[in-house]
mmCIF file of C-alpha atoms and ligand atoms in Angstrom:
data_model
loop_
_atom_site.group_PDB
_atom_site.id
_atom_site.type_symbol
_atom_site.label_atom_id
_atom_site.label_comp_id
_atom_site.label_asym_id
_atom_site.label_seq_id
_atom_site.Cartn_x
_atom_site.Cartn_y
_atom_site.Cartn_z
ATOM 1 C CA MET A 11 -36.536 10.490 11.321
ATOM 2 C CA LYS A 12 -35.857 13.735 12.854
ATOM 3 C CA SER A 13 -32.804 15.292 14.915
ATOM 4 C CA ALA A 14 -32.983 15.798 18.726
ATOM 5 C CA TYR A 15 -34.239 19.220 17.832
ATOM 6 C CA GLY A 16 -37.017 18.176 15.553
ATOM 7 C CA LEU A 17 -35.025 18.964 12.469
ATOM 8 C CA LYS A 18 -34.941 16.762 9.505
ATOM 9 C CA ILE A 19 -31.526 14.800 9.282
ATOM 10 C CA PRO A 20 -29.888 15.731 6.166
ATOM 11 C CA GLU A 21 -28.549 13.012 3.816
ATOM 12 C CA PRO A 22 -24.972 12.669 3.908
ATOM 13 C CA ASP A 23 -22.978 14.526 1.401
ATOM 14 C CA SER A 24 -21.069 12.043 -0.653
ATOM 15 C CA SER A 25 -18.492 14.684 -1.955
ATOM 16 C CA LEU A 26 -17.477 15.082 1.779
ATOM 17 C CA THR A 27 -17.972 11.667 3.154
ATOM 18 C CA ARG A 28 -16.550 9.511 0.150
ATOM 19 C CA VAL A 29 -12.560 9.073 0.256
ATOM 20 C CA GLY A 30 -11.868 6.147 -2.094
ATOM 21 C CA PRO A 31 -9.602 6.794 -5.135
ATOM 22 C CA GLY A 32 -11.145 8.980 -7.594
ATOM 23 C CA THR A 33 -13.608 10.702 -5.237
ATOM 24 C CA PRO A 34 -13.281 14.640 -4.673
ATOM 25 C CA CYS A 35 -12.598 14.187 -0.943
ATOM 26 C CA GLY A 36 -10.397 11.232 -1.664
ATOM 27 C CA GLU A 37 -8.322 13.111 -4.093
ATOM 28 C CA LEU A 38 -7.916 16.311 -1.693
ATOM 29 C CA MET A 39 -6.928 13.710 1.422
ATOM 30 C CA ARG A 40 -4.255 12.150 -0.948
ATOM 31 C CA ARG A 41 -2.441 15.277 -1.248
ATOM 32 C CA TYR A 42 -1.573 15.454 2.408
ATOM 33 C CA TRP A 43 0.437 13.434 4.770
ATOM 34 C CA GLN A 44 -1.919 10.839 6.513
ATOM 35 C CA PRO A 45 -0.980 8.743 9.677
ATOM 36 C CA VAL A 46 -1.184 5.167 8.618
ATOM 37 C CA CYS A 47 0.040 3.244 11.799
ATOM 38 C CA LEU A 48 2.406 3.526 14.567
ATOM 39 C CA SER A 49 6.223 3.453 13.609
ATOM 40 C CA ALA A 50 6.679 0.987 16.385
ATOM 41 C CA ASP A 51 4.240 -1.527 14.398
ATOM 42 C CA LEU A 52 6.618 -1.838 11.649
ATOM 43 C CA GLN A 53 8.906 -4.476 12.797
ATOM 44 C CA GLU A 54 9.992 -7.756 11.171
ATOM 45 C CA LEU A 55 6.552 -8.508 9.768
ATOM 46 C CA PRO A 56 4.786 -6.390 7.069
ATOM 47 C CA LYS A 57 1.329 -4.821 8.448
ATOM 48 C CA ALA A 58 -1.861 -4.965 6.379
ATOM 49 C CA VAL A 59 -3.366 -1.319 7.017
ATOM 50 C CA ARG A 60 -6.602 0.248 5.591
ATOM 51 C CA ILE A 61 -6.869 4.017 5.048
ATOM 52 C CA LEU A 62 -9.067 6.398 2.713
ATOM 53 C CA GLY A 63 -10.909 3.091 1.633
ATOM 54 C CA GLU A 64 -7.644 1.384 0.467
ATOM 55 C CA ASP A 65 -5.979 -1.639 1.610
ATOM 56 C CA LEU A 66 -2.202 -1.521 1.687
ATOM 57 C CA ILE A 67 0.920 -3.036 3.184
ATOM 58 C CA ALA A 68 3.214 -1.115 5.361
ATOM 59 C CA PHE A 69 6.614 -2.307 6.253
ATOM 60 C CA ARG A 70 10.066 -0.996 7.420
ATOM 61 C CA ASP A 71 13.023 -2.273 5.267
ATOM 62 C CA GLY A 72 16.418 -3.331 6.778
ATOM 63 C CA ALA A 73 17.978 0.132 6.373
ATOM 64 C CA GLY A 74 14.860 1.610 8.399
ATOM 65 C CA ARG A 75 13.025 3.242 5.466
ATOM 66 C CA ALA A 76 9.266 2.862 5.615
ATOM 67 C CA GLY A 77 7.253 1.677 2.764
ATOM 68 C CA LEU A 78 3.623 1.530 1.921
ATOM 69 C CA LEU A 79 2.589 -0.663 -1.074
ATOM 70 C CA PHE A 80 -0.332 -1.993 -2.943
ATOM 71 C CA PRO A 81 -1.129 -5.255 -1.190
ATOM 72 C CA ARG A 82 -0.782 -7.612 -4.216
ATOM 73 C CA CYS A 83 2.511 -8.605 -5.906
ATOM 74 C CA SER A 84 2.808 -7.410 -9.361
ATOM 75 C CA HIS A 85 3.937 -10.801 -10.575
ATOM 76 C CA ARG A 86 0.940 -13.098 -9.637
ATOM 77 C CA GLY A 87 -1.007 -11.128 -7.224
ATOM 78 C CA THR A 88 0.081 -12.939 -4.151
ATOM 79 C CA SER A 89 -0.376 -10.878 -0.974
ATOM 80 C CA LEU A 90 2.498 -9.087 0.088
ATOM 81 C CA GLU A 91 1.292 -9.265 3.759
ATOM 82 C CA TYR A 92 3.051 -12.750 4.014
ATOM 83 C CA GLY A 93 6.232 -11.122 2.220
ATOM 84 C CA ARG A 94 9.615 -11.166 4.077
ATOM 85 C CA VAL A 95 11.219 -7.778 5.100
ATOM 86 C CA GLU A 96 14.893 -7.723 4.010
ATOM 87 C CA GLN A 97 17.604 -5.153 4.200
ATOM 88 C CA ARG A 98 16.570 -3.554 0.487
ATOM 89 C CA GLY A 99 12.717 -4.151 0.726
ATOM 90 C CA LEU A 100 10.013 -6.603 1.075
ATOM 91 C CA ARG A 101 10.280 -9.928 -0.829
ATOM 92 C CA CYS A 102 7.194 -11.713 -2.176
ATOM 93 C CA CYS A 103 6.547 -15.141 -0.459
ATOM 94 C CA TYR A 104 5.679 -17.087 -3.668
ATOM 95 C CA HIS A 105 8.391 -16.369 -6.177
ATOM 96 C CA GLY A 106 10.573 -14.056 -4.259
ATOM 97 C CA TRP A 107 10.514 -10.823 -6.227
ATOM 98 C CA LEU A 108 11.841 -8.082 -4.153
ATOM 99 C CA PHE A 109 10.331 -4.586 -3.716
ATOM 100 C CA ASP A 110 11.670 -1.564 -2.431
ATOM 101 C CA VAL A 111 9.848 1.162 -0.181
ATOM 102 C CA GLU A 112 9.078 2.975 -3.441
ATOM 103 C CA GLY A 113 7.701 -0.071 -4.908
ATOM 104 C CA ARG A 114 10.446 -0.597 -7.454
ATOM 105 C CA CYS A 115 11.149 -4.471 -8.182
ATOM 106 C CA LEU A 116 14.734 -4.989 -7.434
ATOM 107 C CA ASP A 117 15.019 -8.591 -7.964
ATOM 108 C CA GLN A 118 13.354 -11.326 -9.683
ATOM 109 C CA PRO A 119 15.148 -14.532 -8.905
ATOM 110 C CA CYS A 120 13.085 -17.053 -10.871
ATOM 111 C CA GLU A 121 13.139 -15.172 -14.107
ATOM 112 C CA PRO A 122 15.381 -16.150 -16.940
ATOM 113 C CA ASP A 123 18.421 -13.837 -16.992
ATOM 114 C CA GLY A 124 17.698 -12.722 -13.324
ATOM 115 C CA GLY A 125 14.731 -10.681 -14.673
ATOM 116 C CA GLN A 126 15.318 -8.615 -17.798
ATOM 117 C CA ILE A 127 12.239 -6.428 -16.946
ATOM 118 C CA VAL A 128 13.092 -5.843 -13.244
ATOM 119 C CA MET A 129 13.129 -1.791 -13.571
ATOM 120 C CA GLU A 130 10.001 -1.971 -15.613
ATOM 121 C CA VAL A 131 7.698 -3.666 -12.970
ATOM 122 C CA TRP A 132 6.017 -1.266 -10.351
ATOM 123 C CA PRO A 133 3.629 -2.627 -7.959
ATOM 124 C CA ALA A 134 1.739 0.638 -7.546
ATOM 125 C CA ALA A 135 3.347 2.107 -4.436
ATOM 126 C CA ALA A 136 0.956 3.742 -2.405
ATOM 127 C CA MET A 137 3.058 6.640 -1.333
HETATM 128 S S1 FES B 2 3.581 -13.678 -6.916
HETATM 129 FE FE1 FES B 2 5.071 -12.377 -6.154
HETATM 130 S S2 FES B 2 6.825 -13.041 -6.854
HETATM 131 FE FE2 FES B 2 5.493 -14.357 -7.957
#
């Protein structure tokens, strides 16, 4: 196949076109702010977004802070897309763990003693 000028079409340069985690261009792009969604899209429901080859969950907590989290709850892997936005963060719909905009687990209501390991759980915040 040739271009409109009769030149051979070059193969895509994967060092420039691949942007997933661990790729050269992906690591470069992750060093800069990226637009993820419109601020107006972050209302009472979390929003699934895909950027740089990664699926993530965007939300705005009750205090107005924006968060971007790995889409799976760090407890049993339930999708945080179905979570409930609360004042302090996003609560998982399955067992109710609460994650703040930084991805810190703030509450584990179903765990013994209120969750002794609350501060040790991080769901891999995307920001
Ligand atoms: S799967 Fe999210 S709290 Fe259990």
